[in-house]
Amino acid sequence: MPQGRPVAVPDDGLTTRERRGRPLVIVHTGEMKGKSTAAFGLALRAWNQGWPIGVFQFVKSAKWRVGEEAALRALGRLHGETGEGAPVSWHKMGEGWSWIQRPGTEADHAADAREGWEQVRRDLAAQTYRFYVLDEFTYPMKWGWVDAAEVVAALRDRPGNQHVVITGRDADPRLVEAADLVVEMTKVKHPMDAGQKGQRGIEW
């Protein structure tokens, strides 16, 4: 496997080992599919490293059961039974979030998104997880439900060694500027262009 080499070495006073271990903010954006898929692939690597994982899905319906959710929940159970890997916590906005008990009425989406972000902030401050997936979190920022400047500040000031991956189209320019790694998924071809709908094992 080829080893990537940095094109420049900053004069930041850090050793190579210290610089290599810095926590990252990663953004997967762009119009093409695969943003969440790539983030969950990173979560599998985090699990293998023994890093506690927190997944927060900000848009997908509670009824939408993706394969990655089933797989990562199963890995979380495996950790609980054997100690292998790491614990996995999975939270979905469409379920009203796991820490909120809201009987009866349907919640306001903007308020739900804000509640989710406030929990992420609490978890970052408490260093609850080592690896976070904030799935489709670009949309609450785009729609004005969550303040992007506040998100950037919280990520910048997070303590410890916590990696954060954010997915979704139309990432806020301030988030892109603050991130350490940004990937833009660009469509070249897609089966839907030929009238083919999503299928099991590929889209979910």
Coordinates of N, CA and C in Angstrom, one line a residue:
M1 N 0.9 -1.2 0.0 CA 0.0 0.0 0.0 C 0.9 1.2 0.0
P2 N 0.7 2.2 -0.9 CA 1.6 3.4 -1.0 C 1.3 4.2 0.2
Q3 N 2.4 4.8 0.7 CA 2.3 5.7 1.9 C 2.3 7.1 1.4
G4 N 1.2 7.9 1.9 CA 1.2 9.3 1.5 C 2.2 10.1 2.3
R5 N 2.8 11.0 1.6 CA 3.8 11.9 2.2 C 3.3 13.3 2.1
P6 N 3.4 14.1 3.2 CA 3.0 15.5 3.1 C 3.8 16.3 2.1
V7 N 3.2 17.2 1.5 CA 3.9 18.1 0.5 C 4.6 19.2 1.2
A8 N 4.3 19.5 2.4 CA 5.0 20.5 3.2 C 5.0 20.1 4.7
V9 N 6.0 20.6 5.4 CA 6.1 20.3 6.8 C 6.0 21.7 7.5
P10 N 4.9 22.0 8.2 CA 4.7 23.3 8.9 C 5.7 23.5 10.0
D11 N 6.0 24.7 10.3 CA 6.8 25.1 11.4 C 5.9 25.3 12.6
D12 N 5.4 24.2 13.1 CA 4.4 24.4 14.2 C 4.9 23.8 15.6
G13 N 6.2 23.4 15.6 CA 6.8 23.0 16.8 C 6.4 21.5 17.2
L14 N 5.6 20.8 16.4 CA 5.2 19.5 16.7 C 6.2 18.5 16.1
T15 N 6.3 17.3 16.8 CA 7.0 16.2 16.2 C 6.2 15.6 15.1
T16 N 6.8 14.7 14.3 CA 6.0 14.0 13.2 C 4.9 13.2 13.9
R17 N 5.2 12.5 15.0 CA 4.2 11.7 15.6 C 3.1 12.5 16.2
E18 N 3.4 13.7 16.8 CA 2.4 14.5 17.4 C 1.5 15.1 16.3
R19 N 2.1 15.5 15.2 CA 1.3 16.0 14.1 C 0.4 15.0 13.4
R20 N 0.9 13.8 13.3 CA 0.2 12.6 12.7 C -1.0 12.3 13.6
G21 N -1.0 12.5 14.9 CA -2.1 12.1 15.7 C -3.1 13.2 16.0
R22 N -3.0 14.3 15.3 CA -4.0 15.4 15.6 C -5.4 15.0 15.2
P23 N -6.4 15.3 16.0 CA -7.8 15.0 15.6 C -8.2 15.8 14.4
L24 N -9.1 15.2 13.6 CA -9.5 15.8 12.3 C -10.9 16.1 12.3
V25 N -11.3 17.2 11.6 CA -12.6 17.5 11.1 C -12.7 17.2 9.6
I26 N -13.5 16.2 9.2 CA -13.6 15.7 7.9 C -15.0 16.1 7.3
V27 N -15.1 16.6 6.1 CA -16.3 16.9 5.5 C -16.5 16.2 4.2
H28 N -17.6 15.4 4.0 CA -17.9 14.8 2.8 C -19.1 15.5 2.2
T29 N -18.9 16.2 1.1 CA -20.0 17.0 0.5 C -20.0 16.7 -1.0
G30 N -20.9 17.4 -1.7 CA -21.0 17.2 -3.2 C -22.4 16.6 -3.5
E31 N -22.7 16.6 -4.8 CA -24.0 16.2 -5.3 C -24.1 14.7 -5.4
M32 N -23.0 13.9 -5.4 CA -23.1 12.5 -5.7 C -23.3 11.7 -4.5
K33 N -23.8 10.4 -4.7 CA -24.0 9.5 -3.6 C -22.7 9.1 -3.0
G34 N -22.6 8.5 -1.8 CA -21.4 7.9 -1.3 C -20.8 8.7 -0.1
K35 N -21.4 9.8 0.2 CA -20.9 10.7 1.3 C -21.0 10.0 2.7
S36 N -22.3 9.5 2.9 CA -22.5 8.8 4.2 C -21.8 7.4 4.2
T37 N -21.8 6.8 3.0 CA -21.2 5.5 2.9 C -19.7 5.6 3.3
A38 N -19.0 6.6 2.8 CA -17.6 6.8 3.1 C -17.4 7.1 4.5
A39 N -18.3 7.8 5.1 CA -18.2 8.2 6.6 C -18.3 6.9 7.4
F40 N -19.2 6.0 7.1 CA -19.4 4.8 7.8 C -18.3 3.8 7.6
G41 N -17.6 3.9 6.4 CA -16.4 3.1 6.2 C -15.3 3.6 7.2
L42 N -15.2 4.9 7.4 CA -14.3 5.4 8.4 C -14.6 4.9 9.8
A43 N -16.0 4.9 10.1 CA -16.4 4.4 11.4 C -16.0 2.9 11.6
L44 N -16.0 2.1 10.6 CA -15.5 0.7 10.8 C -14.1 0.7 11.2
R45 N -13.3 1.6 10.6 CA -11.9 1.7 10.9 C -11.7 2.1 12.4
A46 N -12.5 3.1 12.8 CA -12.5 3.6 14.2 C -12.9 2.5 15.1
W47 N -13.9 1.7 14.8 CA -14.3 0.6 15.7 C -13.1 -0.4 15.8
N48 N -12.4 -0.7 14.7 CA -11.3 -1.6 14.8 C -10.2 -1.1 15.7
Q49 N -10.1 0.2 15.8 CA -9.0 0.8 16.6 C -9.5 0.9 18.1
G50 N -10.7 0.5 18.4 CA -11.2 0.6 19.7 C -11.7 2.0 20.1
W51 N -12.0 2.8 19.2 CA -12.5 4.2 19.5 C -14.0 4.2 19.6
P52 N -14.5 4.6 20.7 CA -16.0 4.8 20.9 C -16.6 5.6 19.8
I53 N -17.7 5.2 19.2 CA -18.3 5.9 18.1 C -19.7 6.4 18.4
G54 N -19.9 7.6 18.0 CA -21.3 8.2 18.1 C -21.8 8.7 16.7
V55 N -22.9 8.1 16.3 CA -23.5 8.5 15.0 C -24.8 9.3 15.3
F56 N -24.9 10.4 14.6 CA -26.0 11.3 14.8 C -26.5 11.6 13.3
Q57 N -27.7 11.1 13.0 CA -28.3 11.2 11.7 C -29.3 12.4 11.8
F58 N -29.1 13.4 11.0 CA -29.9 14.7 11.2 C -31.1 14.8 10.2
V59 N -31.2 14.0 9.2 CA -32.3 14.2 8.3 C -33.0 12.9 8.0
K60 N -32.3 11.8 7.8 CA -33.0 10.5 7.4 C -34.1 10.1 8.3
S61 N -35.2 9.6 7.8 CA -36.4 9.2 8.5 C -36.0 8.1 9.5
A62 N -36.7 8.1 10.6 CA -36.5 7.0 11.6 C -36.9 5.6 11.0
K63 N -37.7 5.6 9.9 CA -38.1 4.4 9.3 C -37.1 3.9 8.3
W64 N -36.1 4.7 8.0 CA -35.2 4.3 6.9 C -34.0 3.6 7.6
R65 N -34.0 2.3 7.4 CA -33.0 1.4 8.0 C -31.9 1.1 7.1
V66 N -30.8 1.8 7.2 CA -29.7 1.6 6.3 C -28.8 0.4 6.7
G67 N -28.1 -0.3 5.8 CA -27.3 -1.4 6.1 C -26.2 -1.1 7.1
E68 N -25.6 0.1 7.0 CA -24.5 0.5 7.9 C -25.0 0.6 9.3
E69 N -26.3 1.0 9.5 CA -26.8 1.1 10.9 C -26.8 -0.3 11.5
A70 N -27.4 -1.3 10.7 CA -27.5 -2.6 11.3 C -26.1 -3.2 11.6
A71 N -25.2 -3.0 10.7 CA -23.8 -3.5 10.8 C -23.1 -2.9 12.0
L72 N -23.2 -1.6 12.2 CA -22.5 -0.9 13.3 C -23.2 -1.2 14.6
R73 N -24.5 -1.3 14.6 CA -25.2 -1.7 15.9 C -24.8 -3.1 16.3
A74 N -24.6 -4.0 15.3 CA -24.2 -5.4 15.6 C -22.8 -5.4 16.1
L75 N -21.9 -4.5 15.6 CA -20.6 -4.4 16.1 C -20.5 -3.9 17.5
G76 N -21.5 -3.0 17.8 CA -21.6 -2.5 19.2 C -22.0 -3.6 20.1
R77 N -22.9 -4.4 19.7 CA -23.3 -5.6 20.5 C -22.1 -6.5 20.7
L78 N -21.4 -6.7 19.7 CA -20.2 -7.6 19.8 C -19.2 -7.1 20.8
H79 N -19.0 -5.8 20.8 CA -18.1 -5.2 21.8 C -18.7 -5.4 23.2
G80 N -20.0 -5.3 23.4 CA -20.5 -5.5 24.7 C -20.4 -6.9 25.2
E81 N -20.4 -7.9 24.2 CA -20.3 -9.3 24.6 C -18.9 -9.8 24.7
T82 N -18.0 -9.2 23.9 CA -16.6 -9.8 23.9 C -15.5 -8.8 24.3
G83 N -15.9 -7.5 24.2 CA -14.8 -6.5 24.5 C -14.1 -6.1 23.2
E84 N -14.3 -6.8 22.1 CA -13.6 -6.5 20.9 C -14.1 -5.2 20.3
G85 N -13.2 -4.4 19.6 CA -13.6 -3.2 19.0 C -14.0 -2.1 20.0
A86 N -15.2 -1.5 19.8 CA -15.5 -0.3 20.6 C -17.1 -0.2 20.7
P87 N -17.6 0.5 21.7 CA -19.0 0.8 21.8 C -19.5 1.7 20.6
V88 N -20.7 1.5 20.2 CA -21.3 2.3 19.2 C -22.7 2.8 19.7
S89 N -22.9 4.1 19.5 CA -24.2 4.7 19.9 C -24.7 5.3 18.6
W90 N -26.0 5.1 18.3 CA -26.6 5.5 17.1 C -27.9 6.3 17.4
H91 N -27.9 7.6 17.0 CA -29.1 8.5 17.3 C -29.7 9.0 16.0
K92 N -31.0 9.0 15.9 CA -31.7 9.5 14.7 C -32.7 10.6 15.0
M93 N -32.6 11.7 14.3 CA -33.5 12.8 14.5 C -34.9 12.4 14.3
G94 N -35.2 11.6 13.4 CA -36.6 11.2 13.1 C -37.2 10.4 14.2
E95 N -36.4 9.9 15.1 CA -36.9 9.1 16.3 C -37.1 10.1 17.5
G96 N -36.8 11.4 17.3 CA -36.9 12.3 18.4 C -35.7 12.3 19.3
W97 N -34.6 11.7 18.8 CA -33.3 11.5 19.5 C -33.5 10.5 20.7
S98 N -32.5 9.7 21.0 CA -32.7 8.7 22.0 C -32.7 9.3 23.4
W99 N -32.2 10.5 23.6 CA -32.2 11.0 25.0 C -33.5 11.9 25.2
I100 N -34.3 12.1 24.3 CA -35.5 12.9 24.4 C -36.8 12.1 24.5
Q101 N -37.6 12.2 25.5 CA -38.9 11.6 25.5 C -40.0 12.6 25.2
R102 N -40.6 12.4 24.0 CA -41.6 13.4 23.6 C -42.8 12.6 23.1
P103 N -43.7 12.3 24.0 CA -44.9 11.6 23.5 C -45.9 12.4 22.7
G104 N -46.6 11.7 21.9 CA -47.8 12.4 21.2 C -47.4 13.2 20.0
T105 N -47.2 14.5 20.1 CA -47.2 15.4 19.0 C -45.9 15.2 18.2
E106 N -46.0 15.6 16.9 CA -44.9 15.5 16.0 C -44.0 16.7 16.3
A107 N -42.7 16.5 16.4 CA -41.8 17.6 16.7 C -41.5 18.5 15.6
D108 N -41.1 19.7 15.9 CA -40.6 20.6 14.9 C -39.2 20.2 14.4
H109 N -39.0 20.1 13.1 CA -37.7 19.6 12.6 C -36.5 20.5 13.1
A110 N -36.7 21.8 13.0 CA -35.7 22.7 13.4 C -35.3 22.6 14.9
A111 N -36.3 22.4 15.7 CA -36.0 22.2 17.1 C -35.3 20.9 17.4
D112 N -35.7 19.9 16.6 CA -35.1 18.6 16.7 C -33.6 18.7 16.3
A113 N -33.3 19.4 15.2 CA -32.0 19.5 14.8 C -31.1 20.3 15.8
R114 N -31.7 21.3 16.4 CA -31.0 22.0 17.4 C -30.7 21.1 18.7
E115 N -31.7 20.3 19.1 CA -31.5 19.4 20.2 C -30.4 18.4 19.9
G116 N -30.3 18.0 18.7 CA -29.3 17.0 18.3 C -27.9 17.7 18.4
W117 N -27.8 18.9 17.8 CA -26.5 19.6 17.9 C -26.1 19.9 19.3
E118 N -27.1 20.3 20.2 CA -26.7 20.6 21.6 C -26.2 19.3 22.2
Q119 N -26.7 18.2 21.9 CA -26.2 16.9 22.5 C -24.8 16.7 22.0
V120 N -24.6 16.9 20.7 CA -23.2 16.7 20.1 C -22.2 17.6 20.9
R121 N -22.6 18.9 21.1 CA -21.8 19.8 21.9 C -21.5 19.3 23.3
R122 N -22.5 18.8 23.9 CA -22.2 18.2 25.3 C -21.3 17.0 25.2
D123 N -21.5 16.2 24.2 CA -20.6 15.0 24.0 C -19.1 15.4 23.7
L124 N -19.0 16.4 22.9 CA -17.6 16.9 22.6 C -17.0 17.5 23.8
A125 N -17.7 18.2 24.6 CA -17.1 18.8 25.8 C -16.8 17.7 26.8
A126 N -17.6 16.6 26.9 CA -17.3 15.5 27.8 C -16.4 14.5 27.2
Q127 N -16.0 14.6 25.9 CA -15.2 13.7 25.2 C -15.8 12.3 25.3
T128 N -17.1 12.2 25.0 CA -17.9 11.0 25.1 C -17.4 9.9 24.1
Y129 N -17.1 10.4 22.9 CA -16.7 9.5 21.8 C -15.3 9.9 21.3
R130 N -14.7 9.0 20.6 CA -13.4 9.3 19.9 C -13.7 9.6 18.4
F131 N -14.8 9.1 17.9 CA -15.2 9.2 16.5 C -16.6 9.6 16.4
Y132 N -16.9 10.7 15.7 CA -18.3 11.1 15.5 C -18.6 11.1 14.0
V133 N -19.8 10.6 13.7 CA -20.4 10.8 12.3 C -21.6 11.7 12.5
L134 N -21.6 12.9 11.9 CA -22.7 13.8 11.9 C -23.3 13.7 10.5
D135 N -24.2 12.8 10.3 CA -24.7 12.4 9.0 C -25.7 13.4 8.5
E136 N -25.5 14.0 7.3 CA -26.4 15.0 6.7 C -26.6 16.2 7.6
F137 N -25.5 16.6 8.3 CA -25.5 17.7 9.2 C -25.3 19.0 8.4
T138 N -24.9 19.0 7.2 CA -24.8 20.2 6.4 C -26.1 20.9 6.2
Y139 N -27.2 20.1 6.2 CA -28.5 20.6 5.8 C -29.1 21.5 6.9
P140 N -29.0 21.1 8.2 CA -29.5 22.0 9.3 C -28.8 23.4 9.3
M141 N -27.5 23.3 8.9 CA -26.7 24.6 8.8 C -27.2 25.4 7.6
K142 N -27.4 24.7 6.5 CA -27.9 25.4 5.2 C -29.3 26.0 5.4
W143 N -30.1 25.3 6.2 CA -31.5 25.8 6.4 C -31.6 26.8 7.5
G144 N -30.5 27.1 8.2 CA -30.6 28.0 9.3 C -31.1 27.5 10.6
W145 N -31.2 26.2 10.7 CA -31.7 25.6 12.0 C -30.5 25.6 13.0
V146 N -29.3 25.5 12.5 CA -28.1 25.5 13.4 C -27.2 26.5 12.8
D147 N -26.5 27.3 13.7 CA -25.6 28.3 13.3 C -24.3 27.7 12.9
A148 N -23.9 27.9 11.6 CA -22.6 27.4 11.2 C -21.4 27.9 11.9
A149 N -21.4 29.2 12.2 CA -20.3 29.8 12.9 C -20.1 29.1 14.3
E150 N -21.3 28.8 14.9 CA -21.2 28.2 16.2 C -20.7 26.8 16.1
V151 N -21.0 26.1 15.1 CA -20.5 24.7 14.8 C -19.0 24.8 14.6
V152 N -18.5 25.7 13.8 CA -17.1 25.8 13.6 C -16.3 26.1 14.9
A153 N -16.9 27.0 15.7 CA -16.2 27.3 16.9 C -16.2 26.1 17.9
A154 N -17.3 25.4 18.0 CA -17.3 24.2 18.9 C -16.3 23.2 18.4
L155 N -16.2 23.0 17.1 CA -15.3 22.0 16.6 C -13.8 22.4 16.8
R156 N -13.6 23.7 16.6 CA -12.2 24.3 16.8 C -11.8 24.1 18.2
D157 N -12.7 24.3 19.2 CA -12.3 24.3 20.6 C -12.5 23.0 21.3
R158 N -12.9 21.9 20.6 CA -13.2 20.6 21.2 C -11.9 20.1 21.9
P159 N -12.0 19.5 23.0 CA -10.9 19.0 23.8 C -10.5 17.6 23.3
G160 N -9.3 17.2 23.8 CA -8.9 15.8 23.6 C -8.6 15.5 22.1
N161 N -8.8 14.2 21.8 CA -8.5 13.7 20.5 C -9.8 13.1 19.8
Q162 N -10.7 14.0 19.4 CA -12.0 13.5 18.8 C -12.0 13.9 17.3
H163 N -12.2 12.8 16.6 CA -12.4 13.0 15.1 C -13.9 13.2 14.8
V164 N -14.2 14.1 13.9 CA -15.6 14.4 13.5 C -15.7 14.4 12.0
V165 N -16.7 13.6 11.5 CA -17.0 13.5 10.1 C -18.4 14.1 9.9
I166 N -18.5 15.0 9.0 CA -19.8 15.7 8.7 C -20.1 15.4 7.2
T167 N -21.3 14.9 6.9 CA -21.7 14.6 5.6 C -22.9 15.5 5.1
G168 N -23.1 15.6 3.8 CA -24.2 16.3 3.2 C -23.8 17.3 2.1
R169 N -24.8 17.6 1.3 CA -24.5 18.5 0.2 C -24.4 19.9 0.7
D170 N -23.8 20.8 -0.2 CA -23.8 22.2 0.1 C -23.2 22.6 1.4
A171 N -22.0 22.0 1.7 CA -21.4 22.4 3.0 C -21.1 23.9 3.1
D172 N -21.4 24.5 4.2 CA -21.2 25.9 4.4 C -19.7 26.2 4.2
P173 N -19.4 27.3 3.5 CA -18.0 27.7 3.2 C -17.1 27.8 4.5
R174 N -17.8 28.3 5.6 CA -17.0 28.4 6.8 C -16.6 27.0 7.4
L175 N -17.5 26.0 7.2 CA -17.1 24.7 7.6 C -16.0 24.1 6.7
V176 N -16.1 24.3 5.4 CA -15.1 23.9 4.5 C -13.8 24.5 4.9
E177 N -13.8 25.8 5.2 CA -12.5 26.4 5.5 C -11.9 25.9 6.8
A178 N -12.7 25.6 7.7 CA -12.2 25.1 9.0 C -11.8 23.6 9.0
A179 N -12.3 22.8 8.1 CA -12.1 21.4 8.1 C -10.6 21.1 7.7
D180 N -10.2 19.9 8.2 CA -8.9 19.5 7.8 C -8.9 18.7 6.5
L181 N -10.0 18.0 6.3 CA -10.1 17.2 5.1 C -11.5 17.4 4.5
V182 N -11.5 17.7 3.2 CA -12.8 18.0 2.6 C -12.8 17.2 1.2
V183 N -13.9 16.4 1.1 CA -14.0 15.6 -0.2 C -15.3 16.1 -0.8
E184 N -15.3 16.3 -2.1 CA -16.5 16.7 -2.8 C -16.8 15.5 -3.8
M185 N -18.0 14.9 -3.6 CA -18.4 13.8 -4.5 C -19.0 14.4 -5.7
T186 N -18.5 14.1 -6.9 CA -18.9 14.7 -8.1 C -19.4 13.6 -9.0
K187 N -20.6 13.7 -9.6 CA -21.2 12.7 -10.4 C -20.6 12.6 -11.8
V188 N -20.2 11.5 -12.2 CA -19.8 11.2 -13.6 C -20.9 10.4 -14.3
K189 N -21.3 9.3 -13.6 CA -22.5 8.6 -14.2 C -23.2 8.0 -13.0
H190 N -24.5 7.8 -13.2 CA -25.3 7.2 -12.2 C -26.4 6.3 -12.8
P191 N -26.8 5.2 -12.3 CA -27.8 4.3 -12.9 C -29.2 5.1 -13.0
M192 N -29.5 6.0 -12.1 CA -30.7 6.8 -12.3 C -30.8 7.6 -13.6
D193 N -29.6 7.9 -14.1 CA -29.6 8.6 -15.4 C -30.2 7.7 -16.5
A194 N -30.2 6.4 -16.3 CA -30.8 5.5 -17.3 C -32.1 4.9 -16.8
G195 N -32.7 5.6 -15.8 CA -34.0 5.2 -15.3 C -34.1 4.1 -14.3
Q196 N -32.9 3.8 -13.7 CA -32.9 2.7 -12.8 C -33.0 3.2 -11.4
K197 N -33.9 2.7 -10.6 CA -34.1 3.1 -9.2 C -33.0 2.5 -8.3
G198 N -32.9 3.0 -7.1 CA -32.0 2.4 -6.1 C -32.3 1.0 -5.8
Q199 N -31.3 0.2 -5.4 CA -31.5 -1.2 -5.1 C -30.8 -1.7 -3.9
R200 N -31.3 -2.8 -3.3 CA -30.8 -3.3 -2.1 C -29.3 -3.6 -2.3
G201 N -28.6 -3.4 -1.2 CA -27.1 -3.7 -1.2 C -26.3 -2.6 -1.8
I202 N -26.9 -1.7 -2.5 CA -26.2 -0.6 -3.1 C -26.6 0.8 -2.4
E203 N -27.9 1.0 -2.4 CA -28.4 2.3 -1.7 C -28.7 2.0 -0.3
W204 N -29.0 0.8 0.1 CA -29.3 0.6 1.5 C -29.0 -0.9 1.9

